[in-house]
Amino acid sequence: MDRDEHAPFRENIPAYALGALDAADVTALESHLRTCESCRNELAEYRALGDILLMATPPAAPPAALRKRLQAQLPSAQKAARPRWTWNFGQLALGLAMLALLALNLFTFSQLRLVQRQQARLSTEVEDAQVALMMLSSPSTQTVFIQGTSASGAILLDKGQNEAVMIVEGLPPLPSDQIYQIWLILPDGSRVSGGLFRPQTKDSYTTKAIASGQTISGYIGIGVTVEPAGGSDHPTGERMFKVDF
Amino acid sequence: MVNPDDTELVQRVAQGDERAFLALYDRYASRVHGLTLRILGDAMLAEEATQDTFVKLWSRARLFMAERGSLLFWLLTIARRTALDRLRLEARRPAQPDSTDPEDIWQVLPDSSSLPEEARWRSMHFAVQSLQQDQRAVVELAFYQGMSQSEIADVLGWPLGTVKTRMRAAMEQLKQKWNNE
């Protein structure tokens, strides 16, 4: 092949090396490369140049949070985040009754202050907080404490009503493609979704009203898992905590 | 020169060693993130592309072969492809046939004995910056935006032949600059 016949192929080699050759020209060039050593050698030089361009970009430190997110995805972090369910609610409730009452008083006071701040926010958050206030003031409200690996707080429930309120802290923020989902647990072990939420970042507690299609007395527990954005039909992700009542 | 420590670390990553993985992250995150930021021009997207690159390192570590080239080149090739895929997704542009598949690139990586010190890479950066504006534009659109020559011609309003000529001229200059270092 003389130089004139090489020319149209050689003209395309730099673009091919950078991945910029139009698709219509790629097949012809690749066919030529299979039979032309000099063009293959030239391609190798330009590809090496492309690799050098990779290195010729100034470094830029990523945010520290990125390292933590990667670390949280590693197997050891996933394993450590699973809660250990050795807590017998009945035994702890008897032994810690006085302490629980004291904690509730302090908790209620801090929550009242939190609710006052939340009234300046979005309507859903205001509604949830109002439900929490209402339940806190009701004599039939029961409190079930949350004790997860990272999460803590309480669930306020009135078994005669079809609504409960979760007040929780310590849940880590999630990427935009994930969300926390609440599950109401039926006596046969099946789960019904109680809603989706993201932890509030500005205040220490997240308050979330949990609505159900029947009175709370029809359930035996509530749990929270990490799910894909938009939620799931059943729990698929990491369980953050579960309470029985 | 291939860093023997890199080789040991990536072998340990392939066996599930999380400390080795984080050591490689600490060593190369800035280089990877600099490239993704350069390509995507958006802090959040660049951060996601950097994260995806290291997730791929974790899952593909067993595919790395030290005798074929440096880990940093491998990582940066993955990062470029990841960032360009995201760029195309955001801009809804079709993918380009890419001859720079990380798994196929080994045969064309620079000879390890000729790998330069850090100063040479910086001088290459300045060499790109010192290209004539027209030449620099085609190189940056091709390499950092993943555009085809036709797309570059459309964006810049140039004839396709002009784009080809300027791309070749730019690459010739960079090649001469590199060989003279």
Short mmCIF file of C-alpha atoms in Angstrom, two decimals:
data_model
loop_
_atom_site.label_atom_id
_atom_site.label_comp_id
_atom_site.label_asym_id
_atom_site.label_seq_id
_atom_site.Cartn_x
_atom_site.Cartn_y
_atom_site.Cartn_z
CA MET A 1 0.00 0.00 0.00
CA ASP A 2 1.52 3.37 -0.93
CA ARG A 3 1.48 6.46 1.23
CA ASP A 4 -1.58 7.94 -0.48
CA GLU A 5 -3.60 4.88 0.43
CA HIS A 6 -2.39 5.06 4.05
CA ALA A 7 -3.26 8.74 4.36
CA PRO A 8 -7.01 8.49 5.12
CA PHE A 9 -6.33 5.85 7.75
CA ARG A 10 -3.39 7.66 9.31
CA GLU A 11 -5.49 10.81 9.48
CA ASN A 12 -7.94 8.99 11.73
CA ILE A 13 -5.44 7.34 14.04
CA PRO A 14 -5.11 10.20 16.59
CA ALA A 15 -8.89 10.44 16.95
CA TYR A 16 -9.18 6.66 17.28
CA ALA A 17 -6.56 6.66 20.01
CA LEU A 18 -8.58 9.22 21.96
CA GLY A 19 -11.85 7.41 21.36
CA ALA A 20 -13.08 10.31 19.21
CA LEU A 21 -13.33 8.65 15.84
CA ASP A 22 -16.82 8.63 14.39
CA ALA A 23 -18.41 5.19 14.49
CA ALA A 24 -18.73 5.13 10.71
CA ASP A 25 -14.92 5.32 10.34
CA VAL A 26 -14.00 2.88 13.09
CA THR A 27 -14.70 -0.33 11.19
CA ALA A 28 -12.61 0.68 8.18
CA LEU A 29 -9.68 1.75 10.34
CA GLU A 30 -9.77 -1.40 12.48
CA SER A 31 -9.82 -3.50 9.33
CA HIS A 32 -6.77 -1.62 8.01
CA LEU A 33 -4.93 -1.92 11.32
CA ARG A 34 -5.18 -5.69 11.17
CA THR A 35 -2.96 -5.69 8.07
CA CYS A 36 -0.74 -2.63 8.55
CA GLU A 37 2.07 -2.81 11.10
CA SER A 38 3.24 0.76 10.61
CA CYS A 39 -0.23 2.10 11.40
CA ARG A 40 -0.47 -0.17 14.43
CA ASN A 41 2.84 1.22 15.67
CA GLU A 42 1.61 4.75 15.13
CA LEU A 43 -1.60 3.93 17.01
CA ALA A 44 0.44 2.59 19.91
CA GLU A 45 2.29 5.90 20.15
CA TYR A 46 -0.92 7.92 20.16
CA ARG A 47 -2.57 5.62 22.68
CA ALA A 48 0.40 6.09 24.96
CA LEU A 49 -0.14 9.81 24.59
CA GLY A 50 -3.74 9.33 25.64
CA ASP A 51 -2.56 7.58 28.79
CA ILE A 52 -0.22 10.47 29.46
CA LEU A 53 -3.17 12.84 29.19
CA LEU A 54 -4.82 10.80 31.93
CA MET A 55 -1.96 11.68 34.21
CA ALA A 56 -1.72 15.32 33.12
CA THR A 57 -4.72 16.39 35.17
CA PRO A 58 -4.03 18.15 38.46
CA PRO A 59 -5.08 16.13 41.51
CA ALA A 60 -8.06 17.30 43.56
CA ALA A 61 -8.81 15.89 46.99
CA PRO A 62 -12.37 14.54 47.27
CA PRO A 63 -14.52 15.40 50.31
CA ALA A 64 -13.70 13.45 53.45
CA ALA A 65 -17.27 12.13 53.50
CA LEU A 66 -16.56 10.09 50.36
CA ARG A 67 -14.04 7.94 52.17
CA LYS A 68 -16.55 7.32 54.96
CA ARG A 69 -19.25 6.36 52.46
CA LEU A 70 -16.94 3.87 50.79
CA GLN A 71 -15.90 2.50 54.15
CA ALA A 72 -19.56 2.11 55.13
CA GLN A 73 -20.12 -0.05 52.04
CA LEU A 74 -17.36 -2.48 52.91
CA PRO A 75 -18.41 -5.89 54.26
CA SER A 76 -17.18 -5.28 57.82
CA ALA A 77 -19.29 -2.12 58.16
CA GLN A 78 -22.34 -3.83 56.72
CA LYS A 79 -21.94 -6.66 59.22
CA ALA A 80 -21.44 -4.33 62.21
CA ALA A 81 -24.55 -2.31 61.35
CA ARG A 82 -26.89 -5.27 61.77
CA PRO A 83 -28.67 -4.92 65.11
CA ARG A 84 -28.46 -7.74 67.61
CA TRP A 85 -31.84 -8.78 68.87
CA THR A 86 -31.07 -10.18 72.30
CA TRP A 87 -33.22 -7.66 74.12
CA ASN A 88 -36.24 -9.09 75.91
CA PHE A 89 -38.59 -6.14 76.10
CA GLY A 90 -40.60 -7.46 79.00
CA GLN A 91 -37.59 -8.07 81.26
CA LEU A 92 -35.98 -4.68 80.51
CA ALA A 93 -39.24 -2.78 80.93
CA LEU A 94 -39.69 -4.21 84.47
CA GLY A 95 -36.12 -3.54 85.49
CA LEU A 96 -35.87 -0.01 84.06
CA ALA A 97 -39.38 1.36 84.73
CA MET A 98 -38.29 4.31 86.91
CA LEU A 99 -35.42 5.21 84.65
CA ALA A 100 -37.73 5.05 81.64
CA LEU A 101 -40.17 7.48 83.26
CA LEU A 102 -37.37 9.93 83.98
CA ALA A 103 -36.05 9.60 80.46
CA LEU A 104 -39.52 10.18 79.06
CA ASN A 105 -39.88 13.40 81.04
CA LEU A 106 -36.60 14.73 79.74
CA PHE A 107 -37.34 13.41 76.29
CA THR A 108 -40.77 15.03 76.24
CA PHE A 109 -39.37 18.38 77.30
CA SER A 110 -36.72 18.31 74.60
CA GLN A 111 -39.28 17.17 72.08
CA LEU A 112 -41.61 20.04 72.95
CA ARG A 113 -38.80 22.43 72.25
CA LEU A 114 -38.02 20.56 69.03
CA VAL A 115 -41.64 20.68 67.91
CA GLN A 116 -41.72 24.43 68.41
CA ARG A 117 -38.76 24.77 66.04
CA GLN A 118 -40.30 22.37 63.55
CA GLN A 119 -43.43 24.46 63.16
CA ALA A 120 -41.46 26.84 60.94
CA ARG A 121 -40.77 24.03 58.42
CA LEU A 122 -42.47 22.00 55.75
CA SER A 123 -46.14 21.12 56.24
CA THR A 124 -45.53 17.37 56.50
CA GLU A 125 -43.00 17.90 59.25
CA VAL A 126 -45.39 20.22 61.08
CA GLU A 127 -48.17 17.68 60.82
CA ASP A 128 -45.97 14.90 62.15
CA ALA A 129 -44.90 17.04 65.05
CA GLN A 130 -48.48 17.96 65.84
CA VAL A 131 -49.38 14.30 65.94
CA ALA A 132 -46.47 13.73 68.30
CA LEU A 133 -47.65 16.52 70.57
CA MET A 134 -51.14 15.15 70.57
CA MET A 135 -49.95 11.69 71.50
CA LEU A 136 -47.62 12.97 74.18
CA SER A 137 -50.54 14.62 75.88
CA SER A 138 -52.81 11.56 75.67
CA PRO A 139 -53.02 9.32 78.74
CA SER A 140 -53.48 6.21 76.60
CA THR A 141 -50.20 6.73 74.72
CA GLN A 142 -47.59 4.05 75.26
CA THR A 143 -43.89 4.58 74.72
CA VAL A 144 -41.64 1.92 73.24
CA PHE A 145 -37.96 2.73 73.27
CA ILE A 146 -35.74 2.26 70.23
CA GLN A 147 -32.34 0.73 70.76
CA GLY A 148 -30.57 0.08 67.46
CA THR A 149 -26.85 -0.11 66.75
CA SER A 150 -26.77 3.57 65.85
CA ALA A 151 -30.38 4.69 66.28
CA SER A 152 -32.14 5.55 69.50
CA GLY A 153 -35.41 7.17 70.43
CA ALA A 154 -38.96 6.11 70.99
CA ILE A 155 -42.19 5.15 69.30
CA LEU A 156 -45.37 6.65 70.71
CA LEU A 157 -48.41 4.55 70.07
CA ASP A 158 -52.01 4.24 71.12
CA LYS A 159 -53.21 0.75 70.35
CA GLY A 160 -56.73 1.99 69.92
CA GLN A 161 -55.71 4.39 67.16
CA ASN A 162 -54.40 3.70 63.67
CA GLU A 163 -51.45 6.01 64.01
CA ALA A 164 -48.13 6.00 65.80
CA VAL A 165 -45.23 8.46 65.93
CA MET A 166 -41.56 7.62 65.67
CA ILE A 167 -39.01 9.96 67.22
CA VAL A 168 -35.50 8.77 66.43
CA GLU A 169 -31.95 10.02 66.31
CA GLY A 170 -28.65 8.55 65.13
CA LEU A 171 -29.77 7.38 61.72
CA PRO A 172 -27.01 8.18 59.21
CA PRO A 173 -27.88 10.26 56.14
CA LEU A 174 -28.49 8.30 52.95
CA PRO A 175 -27.46 8.91 49.34
CA SER A 176 -30.15 10.21 47.02
CA ASP A 177 -30.87 6.73 45.63
CA GLN A 178 -31.81 5.30 49.02
CA ILE A 179 -34.43 6.02 51.68
CA TYR A 180 -35.53 4.73 55.07
CA GLN A 181 -38.77 2.72 55.09
CA ILE A 182 -40.94 1.98 58.10
CA TRP A 183 -42.52 -1.48 58.42
CA LEU A 184 -45.49 -2.45 60.55
CA ILE A 185 -45.14 -6.09 61.58
CA LEU A 186 -48.19 -8.33 61.55
CA PRO A 187 -48.57 -11.33 63.89
CA ASP A 188 -47.72 -13.74 61.06
CA GLY A 189 -44.38 -11.98 60.52
CA SER A 190 -45.34 -10.24 57.30
CA ARG A 191 -44.60 -6.53 56.90
CA VAL A 192 -46.71 -3.62 55.74
CA SER A 193 -45.14 -0.34 54.76
CA GLY A 194 -45.64 2.48 57.24
CA GLY A 195 -44.04 5.19 55.12
CA LEU A 196 -40.75 6.55 53.83
CA PHE A 197 -38.54 9.20 55.37
CA ARG A 198 -35.14 10.82 55.44
CA PRO A 199 -33.49 11.82 58.72
CA GLN A 200 -33.55 15.50 59.43
CA THR A 201 -30.09 16.94 59.41
CA LYS A 202 -30.45 20.19 61.29
CA ASP A 203 -32.02 18.84 64.46
CA SER A 204 -30.95 15.86 66.49
CA TYR A 205 -34.31 14.02 66.26
CA THR A 206 -36.41 12.96 63.31
CA THR A 207 -40.14 12.86 63.94
CA LYS A 208 -42.32 10.79 61.64
CA ALA A 209 -46.01 9.94 61.90
CA ILE A 210 -46.76 6.33 60.96
CA ALA A 211 -50.17 5.74 59.45
CA SER A 212 -51.71 2.30 59.13
CA GLY A 213 -54.85 0.83 57.64
CA GLN A 214 -55.94 -0.64 60.96
CA THR A 215 -55.49 0.05 64.65
CA ILE A 216 -52.00 -0.36 66.00
CA SER A 217 -53.25 -3.22 68.17
CA GLY A 218 -53.24 -5.35 65.03
CA TYR A 219 -49.42 -5.19 64.86
CA ILE A 220 -46.73 -6.71 67.02
CA GLY A 221 -43.84 -4.45 66.15
CA ILE A 222 -42.30 -1.74 63.99
CA GLY A 223 -39.01 -1.82 62.11
CA VAL A 224 -36.99 0.44 59.80
CA THR A 225 -34.81 -0.67 56.87
CA VAL A 226 -32.78 1.00 54.16
CA GLU A 227 -34.49 0.68 50.77
CA PRO A 228 -34.03 2.02 47.24
CA ALA A 229 -35.49 5.49 46.67
CA GLY A 230 -39.22 5.12 46.22
CA GLY A 231 -39.47 2.26 48.68
CA SER A 232 -39.97 -1.47 48.33
CA ASP A 233 -42.87 -3.90 48.53
CA HIS A 234 -41.12 -5.77 51.30
CA PRO A 235 -37.93 -5.25 53.31
CA THR A 236 -34.84 -5.79 51.18
CA GLY A 237 -32.11 -3.73 52.77
CA GLU A 238 -30.22 -3.27 55.98
CA ARG A 239 -32.37 -3.23 59.13
CA MET A 240 -31.65 -0.22 61.33
CA PHE A 241 -33.85 -1.20 64.28
CA LYS A 242 -36.95 -3.15 65.27
CA VAL A 243 -39.16 -2.75 68.29
CA ASP A 244 -41.77 -5.16 69.59
CA PHE A 245 -44.94 -4.22 71.44
CA MET B 1 7.87 2.41 37.43
CA VAL B 2 5.25 0.02 38.73
CA ASN B 3 4.95 0.46 42.48
CA PRO B 4 5.55 -2.97 44.05
CA ASP B 5 3.54 -1.84 47.02
CA ASP B 6 0.57 -1.20 44.73
CA THR B 7 0.82 -4.74 43.44
CA GLU B 8 0.77 -6.20 46.92
CA LEU B 9 -2.09 -3.96 48.01
CA VAL B 10 -4.32 -4.73 45.04
CA GLN B 11 -3.69 -8.45 45.52
CA ARG B 12 -4.84 -8.08 49.10
CA VAL B 13 -7.89 -6.12 47.94
CA ALA B 14 -8.73 -9.02 45.63
CA GLN B 15 -8.78 -11.19 48.75
CA GLY B 16 -11.13 -8.84 50.54
CA ASP B 17 -8.58 -6.86 52.56
CA GLU B 18 -10.40 -3.64 53.47
CA ARG B 19 -7.34 -1.91 54.91
CA ALA B 20 -5.47 -2.45 51.65
CA PHE B 21 -8.42 -1.00 49.76
CA LEU B 22 -8.50 2.11 51.95
CA ALA B 23 -4.72 2.47 51.61
CA LEU B 24 -5.10 2.56 47.82
CA TYR B 25 -7.94 5.02 48.18
CA ASP B 26 -5.79 7.31 50.32
CA ARG B 27 -3.00 7.02 47.77
CA TYR B 28 -4.94 7.66 44.58
CA ALA B 29 -8.26 9.31 45.39
CA SER B 30 -6.93 12.77 44.59
CA ARG B 31 -5.66 11.70 41.18
CA VAL B 32 -8.93 9.98 40.33
CA HIS B 33 -11.04 12.82 41.64
CA GLY B 34 -8.98 15.40 39.76
CA LEU B 35 -9.77 13.60 36.53
CA THR B 36 -13.47 13.08 37.21
CA LEU B 37 -13.80 16.72 38.23
CA ARG B 38 -12.00 17.81 35.08
CA ILE B 39 -14.35 15.77 32.91
CA LEU B 40 -17.64 16.37 34.67
CA GLY B 41 -17.10 19.91 35.91
CA ASP B 42 -19.60 19.29 38.71
CA ALA B 43 -18.53 18.54 42.28
CA MET B 44 -21.38 16.16 43.07
CA LEU B 45 -21.13 14.21 39.83
CA ALA B 46 -17.35 14.03 40.15
CA GLU B 47 -17.67 12.71 43.68
CA GLU B 48 -20.09 10.01 42.52
CA ALA B 49 -17.82 9.03 39.63
CA THR B 50 -14.85 8.83 41.99
CA GLN B 51 -16.86 6.64 44.33
CA ASP B 52 -17.93 4.40 41.44
CA THR B 53 -14.32 4.06 40.32
CA PHE B 54 -13.19 2.77 43.68
CA VAL B 55 -16.21 0.49 43.95
CA LYS B 56 -15.03 -1.00 40.66
CA LEU B 57 -11.53 -1.35 42.11
CA TRP B 58 -13.01 -3.37 44.97
CA SER B 59 -14.99 -5.64 42.66
CA ARG B 60 -12.41 -5.96 39.87
CA ALA B 61 -9.15 -6.08 41.81
CA ARG B 62 -8.63 -9.70 40.84
CA LEU B 63 -8.49 -8.62 37.16
CA PHE B 64 -5.47 -6.35 37.62
CA MET B 65 -2.18 -7.71 36.33
CA ALA B 66 0.88 -5.80 37.45
CA GLU B 67 3.07 -7.12 34.66
CA ARG B 68 0.94 -5.22 32.17
CA GLY B 69 1.14 -1.75 33.67
CA SER B 70 0.65 0.50 36.66
CA LEU B 71 -2.38 0.48 38.92
CA LEU B 72 -2.73 4.24 38.62
CA PHE B 73 -3.17 4.07 34.85
CA TRP B 74 -5.71 1.32 35.31
CA LEU B 75 -7.64 3.36 37.86
CA LEU B 76 -7.55 6.52 35.76
CA THR B 77 -8.74 4.64 32.68
CA ILE B 78 -11.68 3.29 34.64
CA ALA B 79 -12.32 6.76 36.08
CA ARG B 80 -12.33 8.38 32.65
CA ARG B 81 -14.73 5.84 31.26
CA THR B 82 -16.99 6.11 34.31
CA ALA B 83 -17.02 9.89 34.13
CA LEU B 84 -17.65 9.97 30.37
CA ASP B 85 -20.53 7.50 30.74
CA ARG B 86 -22.07 9.80 33.31
CA LEU B 87 -21.44 12.83 31.13
CA ARG B 88 -23.21 11.19 28.22
CA LEU B 89 -26.08 10.16 30.45
CA GLU B 90 -26.50 13.68 31.75
CA ALA B 91 -26.30 15.15 28.26
CA ARG B 92 -28.24 12.24 26.75
CA ARG B 93 -25.54 11.69 24.16
CA PRO B 94 -24.91 8.28 22.61
CA ALA B 95 -21.82 6.38 23.66
CA GLN B 96 -18.74 6.49 21.45
CA PRO B 97 -16.98 3.34 20.39
CA ASP B 98 -14.12 3.40 22.83
CA SER B 99 -10.90 1.63 22.02
CA THR B 100 -9.56 2.35 25.50
CA ASP B 101 -11.26 -0.47 27.44
CA PRO B 102 -9.29 -0.88 30.66
CA GLU B 103 -9.12 -4.61 30.15
CA ASP B 104 -7.65 -4.17 26.64
CA ILE B 105 -5.32 -1.28 27.33
CA TRP B 106 -2.38 -3.25 28.68
CA GLN B 107 -0.63 -3.78 25.41
CA VAL B 108 -0.38 -0.05 24.76
CA LEU B 109 0.57 1.32 28.16
CA PRO B 110 3.87 3.19 28.25
CA ASP B 111 6.89 1.10 29.01
CA SER B 112 7.31 1.15 32.76
CA SER B 113 10.99 1.98 32.56
CA SER B 114 10.15 5.23 30.81
CA LEU B 115 7.48 6.38 33.26
CA PRO B 116 8.39 9.89 34.30
CA GLU B 117 8.57 11.60 37.60
CA GLU B 118 5.79 13.84 38.77
CA ALA B 119 7.41 16.86 37.10
CA ARG B 120 7.00 15.31 33.68
CA TRP B 121 3.27 14.87 34.21
CA ARG B 122 2.95 18.44 35.28
CA SER B 123 4.88 19.60 32.23
CA MET B 124 2.50 17.59 30.08
CA HIS B 125 -0.39 19.42 31.70
CA PHE B 126 1.22 22.70 30.82
CA ALA B 127 1.97 21.43 27.31
CA VAL B 128 -1.76 20.87 26.79
CA GLN B 129 -2.50 24.32 28.16
CA SER B 130 0.06 25.87 25.83
CA LEU B 131 -1.39 24.41 22.64
CA GLN B 132 -2.93 26.84 20.22
CA GLN B 133 -6.48 27.55 21.29
CA ASP B 134 -8.03 25.70 18.33
CA GLN B 135 -5.88 22.64 18.88
CA ARG B 136 -6.45 22.62 22.62
CA ALA B 137 -10.21 22.85 22.08
CA VAL B 138 -10.35 19.68 19.95
CA VAL B 139 -8.13 17.72 22.38
CA GLU B 140 -10.15 18.77 25.41
CA LEU B 141 -13.50 18.07 23.77
CA ALA B 142 -12.28 14.67 22.57
CA PHE B 143 -10.46 13.50 25.66
CA TYR B 144 -12.21 15.22 28.54
CA GLN B 145 -15.72 15.37 27.09
CA GLY B 146 -15.66 12.14 25.11
CA MET B 147 -16.96 13.79 21.94
CA SER B 148 -16.52 12.35 18.46
CA GLN B 149 -14.94 14.39 15.72
CA SER B 150 -18.37 15.01 14.17
CA GLU B 151 -19.72 16.24 17.50
CA ILE B 152 -16.72 18.50 17.91
CA ALA B 153 -17.29 19.87 14.42
CA ASP B 154 -20.92 20.60 15.32
CA VAL B 155 -20.05 22.24 18.63
CA LEU B 156 -17.29 24.41 17.25
CA GLY B 157 -18.95 25.05 13.88
CA TRP B 158 -15.93 23.78 11.94
CA PRO B 159 -15.72 21.51 8.91
CA LEU B 160 -14.95 17.91 9.86
CA GLY B 161 -11.71 18.02 7.91
CA THR B 162 -10.56 21.00 9.98
CA VAL B 163 -11.24 19.11 13.20
CA LYS B 164 -9.22 16.13 11.98
CA THR B 165 -6.31 18.31 10.91
CA ARG B 166 -6.19 20.22 14.19
CA MET B 167 -6.51 17.08 16.28
CA ARG B 168 -3.62 15.46 14.49
CA ALA B 169 -1.51 18.61 14.77
CA ALA B 170 -2.24 18.87 18.50
CA MET B 171 -1.35 15.25 19.14
CA GLU B 172 1.87 15.63 17.12
CA GLN B 173 2.89 18.58 19.27
CA LEU B 174 2.14 16.77 22.48
CA LYS B 175 4.05 13.72 21.27
CA GLN B 176 7.09 15.85 20.48
CA LYS B 177 6.84 17.58 23.82
CA TRP B 178 6.67 14.26 25.65
CA ASN B 179 9.54 12.72 23.75
CA ASN B 180 11.69 15.73 24.45
CA GLU B 181 11.15 15.58 28.23
#
